[in-house]
Amino acid sequence: MSVFGTAIQLIVDLDPDVVSAVRTSLLTSGVAILLSAVVGIPLGGLIALRSFPGKRSVVTLLNTLMAMPTVVIGLVVFGLVSRQGPMGSLGLLFTPTAMIIGQIILSLPIVINHAMVAVNGADERVCSTLQTLGLGPVQVFGRLLLDVRFGIMAAVITGFGRVIGEVGVAMMLGGNIRGFTRTMTTAIALETSKGEFAFGLALGLVLMLVALLVNLVLNQLQQRG
């Protein structure tokens, strides 16, 4: 059987190692993007609506963080959670929690920036109209986010697509432990280096499928928005 055929067979047979890597990837990335959304969406909306000293610097910093290599983020978090770091006593290194922390740092600037763009693109008359109806600031803000919901959802999906396919943070902070912190990307890197091309290809196909689904949903949201 060819390498491609073997890879397909591993997926069809739900190979335990394949399933474990996929599950770990989806779990850590899902939790990371959920937490990033909870923090990043309101923060991005507030930055877009408010004028304050240093706003331009904040936006510049966010844009810089969006382009930050994942290896650098991994190094920073590694320094925080290693035994010699300020969070070393928590024992987070080489755990899914450490991976999630790194992925939050990776995805949060993306969510904030896309939320800012979505809110900035809203009709300027929305807030004033809602205020004349007697709604309070929190209600106005919530209704505004509802009006730009497709842009907000695109922010979340873009952030998820970024973290699901990264390898630097997962490798450095998770340690690529089989059945515990091994993700699709780290498993691909390891198994391919060992010559297990069929296994790496199987995970690569699953990762491509996830990326395809993410992009299809994102395109649909952009068209609706």
Short mmCIF file of C-alpha atoms in Angstrom, two decimals:
data_model
loop_
_atom_site.label_atom_id
_atom_site.label_comp_id
_atom_site.label_asym_id
_atom_site.label_seq_id
_atom_site.Cartn_x
_atom_site.Cartn_y
_atom_site.Cartn_z
CA MET A 1 0.00 0.00 0.00
CA SER A 2 1.25 3.50 -0.86
CA VAL A 3 2.09 6.09 1.79
CA PHE A 4 -1.04 8.04 0.87
CA GLY A 5 -3.20 4.93 1.12
CA THR A 6 -1.72 4.06 4.51
CA ALA A 7 -2.41 7.59 5.72
CA ILE A 8 -6.04 7.37 4.65
CA GLN A 9 -6.32 3.98 6.36
CA LEU A 10 -4.99 5.42 9.62
CA ILE A 11 -7.69 8.11 9.51
CA VAL A 12 -10.48 5.70 8.60
CA ASP A 13 -9.43 3.24 11.32
CA LEU A 14 -9.30 6.08 13.88
CA ASP A 15 -5.76 5.24 14.89
CA PRO A 16 -5.41 6.01 18.64
CA ASP A 17 -2.31 8.16 18.19
CA VAL A 18 -3.96 10.13 15.40
CA VAL A 19 -7.13 10.63 17.44
CA SER A 20 -5.11 11.67 20.50
CA ALA A 21 -3.13 14.29 18.59
CA VAL A 22 -6.25 15.68 16.93
CA ARG A 23 -8.11 15.80 20.26
CA THR A 24 -5.24 17.61 21.99
CA SER A 25 -4.96 20.15 19.17
CA LEU A 26 -8.67 20.90 19.13
CA LEU A 27 -8.90 21.06 22.94
CA THR A 28 -5.96 23.40 23.56
CA SER A 29 -6.73 25.61 20.56
CA GLY A 30 -10.43 25.73 21.40
CA VAL A 31 -9.87 26.74 25.03
CA ALA A 32 -7.24 29.31 24.02
CA ILE A 33 -9.44 31.00 21.43
CA LEU A 34 -12.45 30.96 23.76
CA LEU A 35 -10.52 32.78 26.48
CA SER A 36 -9.00 35.14 23.90
CA ALA A 37 -12.50 35.95 22.62
CA VAL A 38 -13.85 36.65 26.12
CA VAL A 39 -11.06 39.17 26.72
CA GLY A 40 -10.24 40.36 23.22
CA ILE A 41 -13.68 41.16 21.79
CA PRO A 42 -14.72 43.67 24.48
CA LEU A 43 -11.20 45.10 24.61
CA GLY A 44 -11.04 45.55 20.85
CA GLY A 45 -14.45 47.22 20.85
CA LEU A 46 -13.46 49.63 23.61
CA ILE A 47 -10.18 50.55 21.90
CA ALA A 48 -12.09 51.25 18.69
CA LEU A 49 -14.70 53.45 20.39
CA ARG A 50 -12.59 55.33 22.92
CA SER A 51 -10.03 58.07 22.41
CA PHE A 52 -7.20 58.05 24.94
CA PRO A 53 -3.54 59.08 25.16
CA GLY A 54 -1.29 56.50 23.55
CA LYS A 55 -4.01 54.86 21.49
CA ARG A 56 -1.86 54.88 18.38
CA SER A 57 0.98 53.23 20.31
CA VAL A 58 -1.40 50.55 21.58
CA VAL A 59 -2.56 49.80 18.04
CA THR A 60 1.04 49.66 16.85
CA LEU A 61 1.92 47.26 19.65
CA LEU A 62 -1.02 45.01 18.76
CA ASN A 63 0.05 44.96 15.11
CA THR A 64 3.58 44.05 16.19
CA LEU A 65 2.34 41.23 18.41
CA MET A 66 0.32 39.83 15.49
CA ALA A 67 3.57 39.35 13.58
CA MET A 68 5.47 37.91 16.54
CA PRO A 69 7.07 34.53 15.68
CA THR A 70 5.60 31.66 17.67
CA VAL A 71 9.08 30.57 18.78
CA VAL A 72 9.61 33.94 20.47
CA ILE A 73 6.28 33.62 22.29
CA GLY A 74 7.28 30.13 23.32
CA LEU A 75 10.58 31.40 24.71
CA VAL A 76 8.89 34.14 26.73
CA VAL A 77 6.31 31.81 28.26
CA PHE A 78 8.98 29.14 28.80
CA GLY A 79 10.94 31.66 30.86
CA LEU A 80 7.85 32.40 32.94
CA VAL A 81 6.77 28.83 33.69
CA SER A 82 10.13 27.07 33.91
CA ARG A 83 11.45 26.12 37.34
CA GLN A 84 13.63 29.22 37.47
CA GLY A 85 10.80 31.49 36.31
CA PRO A 86 8.33 33.48 38.42
CA MET A 87 5.59 30.89 37.78
CA GLY A 88 7.84 27.86 38.13
CA SER A 89 6.29 26.73 41.39
CA LEU A 90 2.99 26.07 39.59
CA GLY A 91 4.49 23.21 37.58
CA LEU A 92 2.92 24.32 34.31
CA LEU A 93 5.79 23.52 31.95
CA PHE A 94 5.11 20.64 29.54
CA THR A 95 1.39 20.65 30.26
CA PRO A 96 -1.63 21.58 28.12
CA THR A 97 -2.10 24.61 30.38
CA ALA A 98 1.26 26.04 29.36
CA MET A 99 0.37 25.47 25.72
CA ILE A 100 -2.95 27.27 26.19
CA ILE A 101 -1.19 30.25 27.81
CA GLY A 102 1.15 30.53 24.84
CA GLN A 103 -1.71 30.19 22.35
CA ILE A 104 -3.70 32.89 24.15
CA ILE A 105 -0.75 35.26 23.79
CA LEU A 106 -0.57 34.29 20.12
CA SER A 107 -4.29 34.69 19.35
CA LEU A 108 -5.29 37.59 21.60
CA PRO A 109 -3.78 40.37 19.43
CA ILE A 110 -5.48 38.85 16.38
CA VAL A 111 -8.90 38.83 18.05
CA ILE A 112 -8.46 42.37 19.39
CA ASN A 113 -7.37 43.76 16.02
CA HIS A 114 -10.18 42.11 14.08
CA ALA A 115 -12.72 43.22 16.67
CA MET A 116 -11.42 46.78 16.33
CA VAL A 117 -11.79 46.63 12.56
CA ALA A 118 -15.32 45.25 12.87
CA VAL A 119 -16.44 47.97 15.31
CA ASN A 120 -14.74 50.73 13.30
CA GLY A 121 -16.67 49.54 10.25
CA ALA A 122 -20.04 49.85 11.99
CA ASP A 123 -22.50 52.60 11.07
CA GLU A 124 -21.62 55.68 13.12
CA ARG A 125 -25.31 56.39 13.68
CA VAL A 126 -25.91 53.16 15.59
CA CYS A 127 -24.58 54.36 18.96
CA SER A 128 -26.30 57.75 18.82
CA THR A 129 -29.60 56.18 17.79
CA LEU A 130 -29.47 53.64 20.62
CA GLN A 131 -28.63 56.38 23.12
CA THR A 132 -31.65 58.40 22.07
CA LEU A 133 -33.78 55.32 22.81
CA GLY A 134 -32.62 55.48 26.40
CA LEU A 135 -30.20 52.56 26.41
CA GLY A 136 -27.26 52.67 28.81
CA PRO A 137 -23.59 52.46 27.79
CA VAL A 138 -23.36 48.71 28.42
CA GLN A 139 -26.53 48.03 26.44
CA VAL A 140 -25.35 50.23 23.58
CA PHE A 141 -22.01 48.46 23.50
CA GLY A 142 -23.65 45.03 23.52
CA ARG A 143 -26.03 45.98 20.71
CA LEU A 144 -23.13 47.36 18.68
CA LEU A 145 -21.24 44.10 19.00
CA LEU A 146 -24.38 42.28 17.95
CA ASP A 147 -24.63 44.43 14.82
CA VAL A 148 -21.05 43.56 13.83
CA ARG A 149 -21.36 39.92 14.88
CA PHE A 150 -20.13 38.56 11.57
CA GLY A 151 -16.91 40.54 11.89
CA ILE A 152 -16.57 39.40 15.49
CA MET A 153 -17.06 35.77 14.51
CA ALA A 154 -14.47 36.21 11.77
CA ALA A 155 -12.04 37.47 14.43
CA VAL A 156 -12.55 34.32 16.49
CA ILE A 157 -12.22 32.00 13.51
CA THR A 158 -9.08 33.75 12.28
CA GLY A 159 -7.51 33.42 15.71
CA PHE A 160 -8.44 29.74 15.89
CA GLY A 161 -6.91 29.12 12.47
CA ARG A 162 -3.70 30.75 13.67
CA VAL A 163 -3.27 28.63 16.79
CA ILE A 164 -4.44 25.28 15.43
CA GLY A 165 -1.61 25.23 12.91
CA GLU A 166 1.25 26.62 14.99
CA VAL A 167 4.12 24.41 16.13
CA GLY A 168 6.63 26.58 18.04
CA VAL A 169 4.53 27.24 21.13
CA ALA A 170 3.19 23.68 21.31
CA MET A 171 6.66 22.15 20.97
CA MET A 172 8.45 24.39 23.47
CA LEU A 173 5.76 24.53 26.14
CA GLY A 174 4.11 21.13 25.72
CA GLY A 175 7.17 18.99 25.19
CA ASN A 176 5.40 16.81 22.59
CA ILE A 177 4.45 14.15 25.17
CA ARG A 178 2.54 11.28 23.59
CA GLY A 179 -1.10 11.15 24.66
CA PHE A 180 -0.78 14.31 26.75
CA THR A 181 0.62 17.35 24.93
CA ARG A 182 1.32 16.00 21.44
CA THR A 183 -0.64 18.00 18.89
CA MET A 184 -1.10 17.47 15.18
CA THR A 185 1.71 19.84 14.23
CA THR A 186 4.24 18.54 16.76
CA ALA A 187 3.39 14.94 15.88
CA ILE A 188 3.90 15.69 12.19
CA ALA A 189 7.32 17.19 12.92
CA LEU A 190 8.37 14.25 15.11
CA GLU A 191 7.03 11.37 13.05
CA THR A 192 8.30 12.78 9.76
CA SER A 193 11.80 13.14 11.22
CA LYS A 194 11.60 9.45 12.23
CA GLY A 195 10.60 8.42 8.73
CA GLU A 196 6.96 7.71 9.62
CA PHE A 197 5.68 9.57 6.58
CA ALA A 198 2.27 7.84 6.50
CA PHE A 199 1.47 8.89 10.07
CA GLY A 200 2.65 12.44 9.43
CA LEU A 201 0.65 12.58 6.22
CA ALA A 202 -2.49 11.34 8.01
CA LEU A 203 -2.26 14.16 10.53
CA GLY A 204 -1.42 16.60 7.75
CA LEU A 205 -4.60 15.64 5.90
CA VAL A 206 -6.68 16.14 9.06
CA LEU A 207 -5.02 19.49 9.67
CA MET A 208 -5.72 20.54 6.08
CA LEU A 209 -9.35 19.53 6.52
CA VAL A 210 -9.63 21.65 9.67
CA ALA A 211 -8.00 24.59 7.88
CA LEU A 212 -10.38 24.14 4.94
CA LEU A 213 -13.43 24.14 7.21
CA VAL A 214 -12.15 27.22 9.06
CA ASN A 215 -11.62 29.12 5.82
CA LEU A 216 -15.01 28.09 4.41
CA VAL A 217 -16.76 29.37 7.52
CA LEU A 218 -14.68 32.57 7.43
CA ASN A 219 -15.55 33.21 3.79
CA GLN A 220 -19.24 32.71 4.52
CA LEU A 221 -19.10 35.17 7.41
CA GLN A 222 -17.24 37.75 5.32
CA GLN A 223 -19.87 37.49 2.57
CA ARG A 224 -22.70 37.91 5.08
CA GLY A 225 -20.88 40.79 6.78
#
